[in-house]
JSON list of C-alpha atoms in Angstrom, two decimals:
[
{"chain": "A", "resi": 1, "resn": "MET", "atom": "CA", "xyz": [-21.01, 34.56, -85.66]},
{"chain": "A", "resi": 2, "resn": "THR", "atom": "CA", "xyz": [-23.15, 31.98, -87.39]},
{"chain": "A", "resi": 3, "resn": "THR", "atom": "CA", "xyz": [-21.64, 30.26, -90.44]},
{"chain": "A", "resi": 4, "resn": "THR", "atom": "CA", "xyz": [-23.36, 28.13, -93.09]},
{"chain": "A", "resi": 5, "resn": "ASP", "atom": "CA", "xyz": [-21.92, 26.59, -96.25]},
{"chain": "A", "resi": 6, "resn": "THR", "atom": "CA", "xyz": [-23.28, 29.38, -98.44]},
{"chain": "A", "resi": 7, "resn": "GLU", "atom": "CA", "xyz": [-23.12, 32.48, -96.26]},
{"chain": "A", "resi": 8, "resn": "THR", "atom": "CA", "xyz": [-21.66, 34.06, -93.17]},
{"chain": "A", "resi": 9, "resn": "THR", "atom": "CA", "xyz": [-23.84, 36.18, -90.92]},
{"chain": "A", "resi": 10, "resn": "THR", "atom": "CA", "xyz": [-23.12, 38.02, -87.73]},
{"chain": "A", "resi": 11, "resn": "THR", "atom": "CA", "xyz": [-25.48, 37.63, -84.83]},
{"chain": "A", "resi": 12, "resn": "PRO", "atom": "CA", "xyz": [-25.64, 40.94, -82.98]},
{"chain": "A", "resi": 13, "resn": "TYR", "atom": "CA", "xyz": [-25.43, 41.20, -79.20]},
{"chain": "A", "resi": 14, "resn": "ALA", "atom": "CA", "xyz": [-28.46, 42.40, -77.29]},
{"chain": "A", "resi": 15, "resn": "ALA", "atom": "CA", "xyz": [-28.82, 46.17, -77.16]},
{"chain": "A", "resi": 16, "resn": "GLU", "atom": "CA", "xyz": [-27.24, 47.96, -74.25]},
{"chain": "A", "resi": 17, "resn": "ARG", "atom": "CA", "xyz": [-29.85, 49.18, -71.82]},
{"chain": "A", "resi": 18, "resn": "PRO", "atom": "CA", "xyz": [-29.67, 52.91, -71.25]},
{"chain": "A", "resi": 19, "resn": "ALA", "atom": "CA", "xyz": [-29.14, 54.18, -67.72]},
{"chain": "A", "resi": 20, "resn": "ARG", "atom": "CA", "xyz": [-32.34, 55.16, -65.98]},
{"chain": "A", "resi": 21, "resn": "LEU", "atom": "CA", "xyz": [-30.83, 58.38, -64.72]},
{"chain": "A", "resi": 22, "resn": "GLU", "atom": "CA", "xyz": [-27.40, 60.01, -64.75]},
{"chain": "A", "resi": 23, "resn": "TRP", "atom": "CA", "xyz": [-27.44, 60.29, -60.98]},
{"chain": "A", "resi": 24, "resn": "ALA", "atom": "CA", "xyz": [-23.97, 61.84, -60.68]},
{"chain": "A", "resi": 25, "resn": "LYS", "atom": "CA", "xyz": [-25.11, 64.69, -62.93]},
{"chain": "A", "resi": 26, "resn": "HIS", "atom": "CA", "xyz": [-28.23, 65.32, -60.86]},
{"chain": "A", "resi": 27, "resn": "ALA", "atom": "CA", "xyz": [-26.66, 64.79, -57.42]},
{"chain": "A", "resi": 28, "resn": "PRO", "atom": "CA", "xyz": [-23.08, 65.98, -57.99]},
{"chain": "A", "resi": 29, "resn": "GLU", "atom": "CA", "xyz": [-22.33, 66.72, -54.34]},
{"chain": "A", "resi": 30, "resn": "VAL", "atom": "CA", "xyz": [-23.39, 63.21, -53.32]},
{"chain": "A", "resi": 31, "resn": "TYR", "atom": "CA", "xyz": [-21.26, 61.75, -56.11]},
{"chain": "A", "resi": 32, "resn": "LYS", "atom": "CA", "xyz": [-18.24, 63.84, -55.06]},
{"chain": "A", "resi": 33, "resn": "ALA", "atom": "CA", "xyz": [-18.76, 62.79, -51.44]},
{"chain": "A", "resi": 34, "resn": "MET", "atom": "CA", "xyz": [-18.90, 59.13, -52.51]},
{"chain": "A", "resi": 35, "resn": "ILE", "atom": "CA", "xyz": [-15.63, 59.55, -54.42]},
{"chain": "A", "resi": 36, "resn": "ARG", "atom": "CA", "xyz": [-14.00, 61.06, -51.32]},
{"chain": "A", "resi": 37, "resn": "LEU", "atom": "CA", "xyz": [-15.46, 58.34, -49.09]},
{"chain": "A", "resi": 38, "resn": "ASP", "atom": "CA", "xyz": [-14.19, 55.64, -51.45]},
{"chain": "A", "resi": 39, "resn": "ALA", "atom": "CA", "xyz": [-10.70, 57.16, -51.48]},
{"chain": "A", "resi": 40, "resn": "ALA", "atom": "CA", "xyz": [-10.68, 57.33, -47.67]},
{"chain": "A", "resi": 41, "resn": "ALA", "atom": "CA", "xyz": [-11.91, 53.73, -47.33]},
{"chain": "A", "resi": 42, "resn": "ARG", "atom": "CA", "xyz": [-9.17, 52.30, -49.57]},
{"chain": "A", "resi": 43, "resn": "GLN", "atom": "CA", "xyz": [-6.34, 53.82, -47.49]},
{"chain": "A", "resi": 44, "resn": "GLY", "atom": "CA", "xyz": [-4.16, 51.22, -45.82]},
{"chain": "A", "resi": 45, "resn": "LEU", "atom": "CA", "xyz": [-5.64, 48.28, -47.75]},
{"chain": "A", "resi": 46, "resn": "GLU", "atom": "CA", "xyz": [-3.60, 46.20, -50.17]},
{"chain": "A", "resi": 47, "resn": "PRO", "atom": "CA", "xyz": [-4.90, 47.08, -53.66]},
{"chain": "A", "resi": 48, "resn": "LYS", "atom": "CA", "xyz": [-5.56, 43.49, -54.81]},
{"chain": "A", "resi": 49, "resn": "LEU", "atom": "CA", "xyz": [-7.42, 42.65, -51.57]},
{"chain": "A", "resi": 50, "resn": "TYR", "atom": "CA", "xyz": [-9.44, 45.84, -51.92]},
{"chain": "A", "resi": 51, "resn": "GLU", "atom": "CA", "xyz": [-10.47, 44.90, -55.47]},
{"chain": "A", "resi": 52, "resn": "LEU", "atom": "CA", "xyz": [-11.36, 41.30, -54.49]},
{"chain": "A", "resi": 53, "resn": "VAL", "atom": "CA", "xyz": [-13.69, 42.69, -51.82]},
{"chain": "A", "resi": 54, "resn": "LYS", "atom": "CA", "xyz": [-15.25, 45.10, -54.31]},
{"chain": "A", "resi": 55, "resn": "ILE", "atom": "CA", "xyz": [-15.73, 42.34, -56.88]},
{"chain": "A", "resi": 56, "resn": "ARG", "atom": "CA", "xyz": [-17.29, 39.90, -54.40]},
{"chain": "A", "resi": 57, "resn": "ALA", "atom": "CA", "xyz": [-19.78, 42.44, -53.04]},
{"chain": "A", "resi": 58, "resn": "SER", "atom": "CA", "xyz": [-20.66, 43.46, -56.60]},
{"chain": "A", "resi": 59, "resn": "GLN", "atom": "CA", "xyz": [-21.24, 39.82, -57.54]},
{"chain": "A", "resi": 60, "resn": "LEU", "atom": "CA", "xyz": [-23.61, 39.38, -54.62]},
{"chain": "A", "resi": 61, "resn": "ASN", "atom": "CA", "xyz": [-25.43, 42.63, -55.44]},
{"chain": "A", "resi": 62, "resn": "HIS", "atom": "CA", "xyz": [-25.57, 41.88, -59.19]},
{"chain": "A", "resi": 63, "resn": "CYS", "atom": "CA", "xyz": [-23.96, 45.21, -60.07]},
{"chain": "A", "resi": 64, "resn": "ALA", "atom": "CA", "xyz": [-22.63, 44.73, -63.59]},
{"chain": "A", "resi": 65, "resn": "PHE", "atom": "CA", "xyz": [-21.14, 48.24, -63.75]},
{"chain": "A", "resi": 66, "resn": "CYS", "atom": "CA", "xyz": [-19.09, 47.72, -60.57]},
{"chain": "A", "resi": 67, "resn": "LEU", "atom": "CA", "xyz": [-18.07, 44.20, -61.65]},
{"chain": "A", "resi": 68, "resn": "ASP", "atom": "CA", "xyz": [-16.71, 45.66, -64.87]},
{"chain": "A", "resi": 69, "resn": "MET", "atom": "CA", "xyz": [-14.89, 48.45, -63.05]},
{"chain": "A", "resi": 70, "resn": "HIS", "atom": "CA", "xyz": [-13.34, 46.43, -60.25]},
{"chain": "A", "resi": 71, "resn": "THR", "atom": "CA", "xyz": [-12.38, 43.48, -62.43]},
{"chain": "A", "resi": 72, "resn": "LYS", "atom": "CA", "xyz": [-10.49, 45.87, -64.71]},
{"chain": "A", "resi": 73, "resn": "ASP", "atom": "CA", "xyz": [-8.90, 47.65, -61.75]},
{"chain": "A", "resi": 74, "resn": "ALA", "atom": "CA", "xyz": [-7.93, 44.29, -60.19]},
{"chain": "A", "resi": 75, "resn": "LEU", "atom": "CA", "xyz": [-6.26, 43.18, -63.42]},
{"chain": "A", "resi": 76, "resn": "ALA", "atom": "CA", "xyz": [-4.45, 46.54, -63.63]},
{"chain": "A", "resi": 77, "resn": "ALA", "atom": "CA", "xyz": [-3.27, 46.03, -60.02]},
{"chain": "A", "resi": 78, "resn": "GLY", "atom": "CA", "xyz": [-1.74, 42.69, -61.01]},
{"chain": "A", "resi": 79, "resn": "GLU", "atom": "CA", "xyz": [-4.51, 40.33, -59.91]},
{"chain": "A", "resi": 80, "resn": "SER", "atom": "CA", "xyz": [-4.78, 37.11, -61.89]},
{"chain": "A", "resi": 81, "resn": "VAL", "atom": "CA", "xyz": [-7.71, 36.23, -64.12]},
{"chain": "A", "resi": 82, "resn": "GLU", "atom": "CA", "xyz": [-7.88, 32.85, -62.41]},
{"chain": "A", "resi": 83, "resn": "ARG", "atom": "CA", "xyz": [-8.41, 34.31, -58.92]},
{"chain": "A", "resi": 84, "resn": "ILE", "atom": "CA", "xyz": [-11.02, 36.77, -60.24]},
{"chain": "A", "resi": 85, "resn": "VAL", "atom": "CA", "xyz": [-12.91, 33.99, -62.03]},
{"chain": "A", "resi": 86, "resn": "GLN", "atom": "CA", "xyz": [-12.81, 31.70, -58.98]},
{"chain": "A", "resi": 87, "resn": "LEU", "atom": "CA", "xyz": [-14.06, 34.42, -56.62]},
{"chain": "A", "resi": 88, "resn": "GLY", "atom": "CA", "xyz": [-17.69, 33.53, -57.31]},
{"chain": "A", "resi": 89, "resn": "ALA", "atom": "CA", "xyz": [-16.97, 30.02, -55.99]},
{"chain": "A", "resi": 90, "resn": "TRP", "atom": "CA", "xyz": [-14.36, 30.94, -53.36]},
{"chain": "A", "resi": 91, "resn": "GLU", "atom": "CA", "xyz": [-15.54, 28.35, -50.85]},
{"chain": "A", "resi": 92, "resn": "GLU", "atom": "CA", "xyz": [-14.69, 25.58, -53.32]},
{"chain": "A", "resi": 93, "resn": "SER", "atom": "CA", "xyz": [-11.59, 27.43, -54.51]},
{"chain": "A", "resi": 94, "resn": "ARG", "atom": "CA", "xyz": [-10.07, 28.34, -51.15]},
{"chain": "A", "resi": 95, "resn": "HIS", "atom": "CA", "xyz": [-6.62, 27.24, -52.27]},
{"chain": "A", "resi": 96, "resn": "PHE", "atom": "CA", "xyz": [-6.42, 30.27, -54.59]},
{"chain": "A", "resi": 97, "resn": "TYR", "atom": "CA", "xyz": [-6.51, 32.72, -51.65]},
{"chain": "A", "resi": 98, "resn": "THR", "atom": "CA", "xyz": [-4.60, 33.45, -48.46]},
{"chain": "A", "resi": 99, "resn": "GLU", "atom": "CA", "xyz": [-6.30, 32.98, -45.10]},
{"chain": "A", "resi": 100, "resn": "LYS", "atom": "CA", "xyz": [-6.39, 36.76, -44.73]},
{"chain": "A", "resi": 101, "resn": "GLU", "atom": "CA", "xyz": [-8.11, 37.14, -48.11]},
{"chain": "A", "resi": 102, "resn": "LEU", "atom": "CA", "xyz": [-10.58, 34.40, -47.22]},
{"chain": "A", "resi": 103, "resn": "ALA", "atom": "CA", "xyz": [-11.44, 36.18, -43.97]},
{"chain": "A", "resi": 104, "resn": "ALA", "atom": "CA", "xyz": [-12.01, 39.42, -45.93]},
{"chain": "A", "resi": 105, "resn": "ILE", "atom": "CA", "xyz": [-14.15, 37.69, -48.55]},
{"chain": "A", "resi": 106, "resn": "GLU", "atom": "CA", "xyz": [-16.24, 35.94, -45.90]},
{"chain": "A", "resi": 107, "resn": "LEU", "atom": "CA", "xyz": [-16.69, 39.21, -44.00]},
{"chain": "A", "resi": 108, "resn": "THR", "atom": "CA", "xyz": [-17.68, 40.92, -47.26]},
{"chain": "A", "resi": 109, "resn": "GLU", "atom": "CA", "xyz": [-20.42, 38.34, -47.79]},
{"chain": "A", "resi": 110, "resn": "ALA", "atom": "CA", "xyz": [-21.70, 38.64, -44.21]},
{"chain": "A", "resi": 111, "resn": "VAL", "atom": "CA", "xyz": [-21.83, 42.45, -44.33]},
{"chain": "A", "resi": 112, "resn": "THR", "atom": "CA", "xyz": [-23.29, 42.55, -47.86]},
{"chain": "A", "resi": 113, "resn": "VAL", "atom": "CA", "xyz": [-26.03, 39.97, -47.44]},
{"chain": "A", "resi": 114, "resn": "LEU", "atom": "CA", "xyz": [-27.06, 40.37, -43.77]},
{"chain": "A", "resi": 115, "resn": "THR", "atom": "CA", "xyz": [-29.69, 37.63, -44.21]},
{"chain": "A", "resi": 116, "resn": "ASP", "atom": "CA", "xyz": [-29.72, 36.90, -40.49]},
{"chain": "A", "resi": 117, "resn": "GLY", "atom": "CA", "xyz": [-29.76, 40.58, -39.62]},
{"chain": "A", "resi": 118, "resn": "PHE", "atom": "CA", "xyz": [-26.23, 40.54, -38.19]},
{"chain": "A", "resi": 119, "resn": "VAL", "atom": "CA", "xyz": [-22.64, 39.64, -38.94]},
{"chain": "A", "resi": 120, "resn": "PRO", "atom": "CA", "xyz": [-21.89, 36.30, -37.19]},
{"chain": "A", "resi": 121, "resn": "ASP", "atom": "CA", "xyz": [-19.35, 36.51, -34.37]},
{"chain": "A", "resi": 122, "resn": "GLU", "atom": "CA", "xyz": [-17.17, 33.77, -35.88]},
{"chain": "A", "resi": 123, "resn": "VAL", "atom": "CA", "xyz": [-16.93, 35.63, -39.21]},
{"chain": "A", "resi": 124, "resn": "TYR", "atom": "CA", "xyz": [-16.01, 38.89, -37.48]},
{"chain": "A", "resi": 125, "resn": "GLU", "atom": "CA", "xyz": [-13.53, 37.19, -35.14]},
{"chain": "A", "resi": 126, "resn": "LYS", "atom": "CA", "xyz": [-11.82, 35.43, -38.05]},
{"chain": "A", "resi": 127, "resn": "ALA", "atom": "CA", "xyz": [-11.36, 38.77, -39.81]},
{"chain": "A", "resi": 128, "resn": "ALA", "atom": "CA", "xyz": [-10.18, 40.41, -36.58]},
{"chain": "A", "resi": 129, "resn": "ALA", "atom": "CA", "xyz": [-7.53, 37.69, -36.23]},
{"chain": "A", "resi": 130, "resn": "HIS", "atom": "CA", "xyz": [-6.08, 38.55, -39.65]},
{"chain": "A", "resi": 131, "resn": "PHE", "atom": "CA", "xyz": [-6.35, 42.35, -39.63]},
{"chain": "A", "resi": 132, "resn": "GLU", "atom": "CA", "xyz": [-5.03, 44.96, -37.22]},
{"chain": "A", "resi": 133, "resn": "GLU", "atom": "CA", "xyz": [-7.87, 47.09, -35.80]},
{"chain": "A", "resi": 134, "resn": "ALA", "atom": "CA", "xyz": [-7.17, 50.07, -38.08]},
{"chain": "A", "resi": 135, "resn": "GLU", "atom": "CA", "xyz": [-6.98, 47.84, -41.15]},
{"chain": "A", "resi": 136, "resn": "LEU", "atom": "CA", "xyz": [-10.19, 46.06, -40.13]},
{"chain": "A", "resi": 137, "resn": "ALA", "atom": "CA", "xyz": [-11.94, 49.42, -39.79]},
{"chain": "A", "resi": 138, "resn": "GLN", "atom": "CA", "xyz": [-10.73, 50.32, -43.30]},
{"chain": "A", "resi": 139, "resn": "LEU", "atom": "CA", "xyz": [-11.88, 46.95, -44.65]},
{"chain": "A", "resi": 140, "resn": "LEU", "atom": "CA", "xyz": [-15.37, 47.41, -43.18]},
{"chain": "A", "resi": 141, "resn": "SER", "atom": "CA", "xyz": [-15.44, 50.93, -44.60]},
{"chain": "A", "resi": 142, "resn": "ALA", "atom": "CA", "xyz": [-14.53, 49.60, -48.06]},
{"chain": "A", "resi": 143, "resn": "ILE", "atom": "CA", "xyz": [-17.27, 46.95, -47.81]},
{"chain": "A", "resi": 144, "resn": "ALA", "atom": "CA", "xyz": [-19.85, 49.57, -46.80]},
{"chain": "A", "resi": 145, "resn": "VAL", "atom": "CA", "xyz": [-18.79, 51.92, -49.61]},
{"chain": "A", "resi": 146, "resn": "ILE", "atom": "CA", "xyz": [-18.98, 49.29, -52.35]},
{"chain": "A", "resi": 147, "resn": "ASN", "atom": "CA", "xyz": [-22.42, 48.29, -51.14]},
{"chain": "A", "resi": 148, "resn": "ALA", "atom": "CA", "xyz": [-23.52, 51.93, -51.48]},
{"chain": "A", "resi": 149, "resn": "TRP", "atom": "CA", "xyz": [-21.98, 52.16, -54.96]},
{"chain": "A", "resi": 150, "resn": "ASN", "atom": "CA", "xyz": [-23.71, 48.91, -55.95]},
{"chain": "A", "resi": 151, "resn": "ARG", "atom": "CA", "xyz": [-27.07, 50.33, -54.96]},
{"chain": "A", "resi": 152, "resn": "PHE", "atom": "CA", "xyz": [-26.54, 53.34, -57.21]},
{"chain": "A", "resi": 153, "resn": "GLY", "atom": "CA", "xyz": [-25.29, 51.16, -60.06]},
{"chain": "A", "resi": 154, "resn": "VAL", "atom": "CA", "xyz": [-28.10, 48.63, -59.89]},
{"chain": "A", "resi": 155, "resn": "THR", "atom": "CA", "xyz": [-30.91, 51.12, -59.28]},
{"chain": "A", "resi": 156, "resn": "PHE", "atom": "CA", "xyz": [-29.90, 53.46, -62.08]},
{"chain": "A", "resi": 157, "resn": "ARG", "atom": "CA", "xyz": [-28.82, 50.61, -64.41]},
{"chain": "A", "resi": 158, "resn": "MET", "atom": "CA", "xyz": [-25.34, 51.94, -65.03]},
{"chain": "A", "resi": 159, "resn": "ALA", "atom": "CA", "xyz": [-24.05, 50.14, -68.12]},
{"chain": "A", "resi": 160, "resn": "PRO", "atom": "CA", "xyz": [-20.88, 48.04, -67.89]},
{"chain": "A", "resi": 161, "resn": "GLY", "atom": "CA", "xyz": [-18.22, 47.89, -70.56]},
{"chain": "A", "resi": 162, "resn": "HIS", "atom": "CA", "xyz": [-17.11, 51.50, -70.84]},
{"chain": "A", "resi": 163, "resn": "TYR", "atom": "CA", "xyz": [-14.82, 51.81, -67.81]},
{"chain": "A", "resi": 164, "resn": "ARG", "atom": "CA", "xyz": [-11.05, 52.17, -68.17]},
{"chain": "A", "resi": 165, "resn": "PRO", "atom": "CA", "xyz": [-8.80, 51.08, -65.27]},
{"chain": "A", "resi": 166, "resn": "GLY", "atom": "CA", "xyz": [-8.19, 53.88, -62.79]},
{"chain": "A", "resi": 167, "resn": "GLN", "atom": "CA", "xyz": [-10.76, 56.14, -64.45]},
{"chain": "A", "resi": 168, "resn": "HIS", "atom": "CA", "xyz": [-12.57, 57.12, -61.23]},
{"chain": "A", "resi": 169, "resn": "ARG", "atom": "CA", "xyz": [-9.63, 57.68, -58.90]}
]
């Protein structure tokens, strides 16, 4: 809102960009399969850790829709605003996270970015030291699934701001 001595005016936000395509409507079987895959990948993972991983991958992939969704779901799961805000600078904010969470966040970055074409051994080994094999397999599945969701969200320009916590479970 902009205020002057003689008048008050409201400055509108930028217009919401429409989605390019309602992909779930046009590929419903793929969408349903993604929902089932997501549900399978989350099994055995602590809900707040799962959401931190989803948020970090979505930050790296610039997926506003998924950031909106997973931030709301993280808050609903009891995650703190402070830890969500600091996630974008986790290396400087390590003291907000457990060693296990840090290993998961670092693995998320390595799997999401793949700038060197591989996940470094030390990153994988750190995660393997904090997660049992089955849990590590679930974590990697969750990372792969959010990266797939991010690609749909970014490509089709899914608009953030309309999601309600737990809406897609």
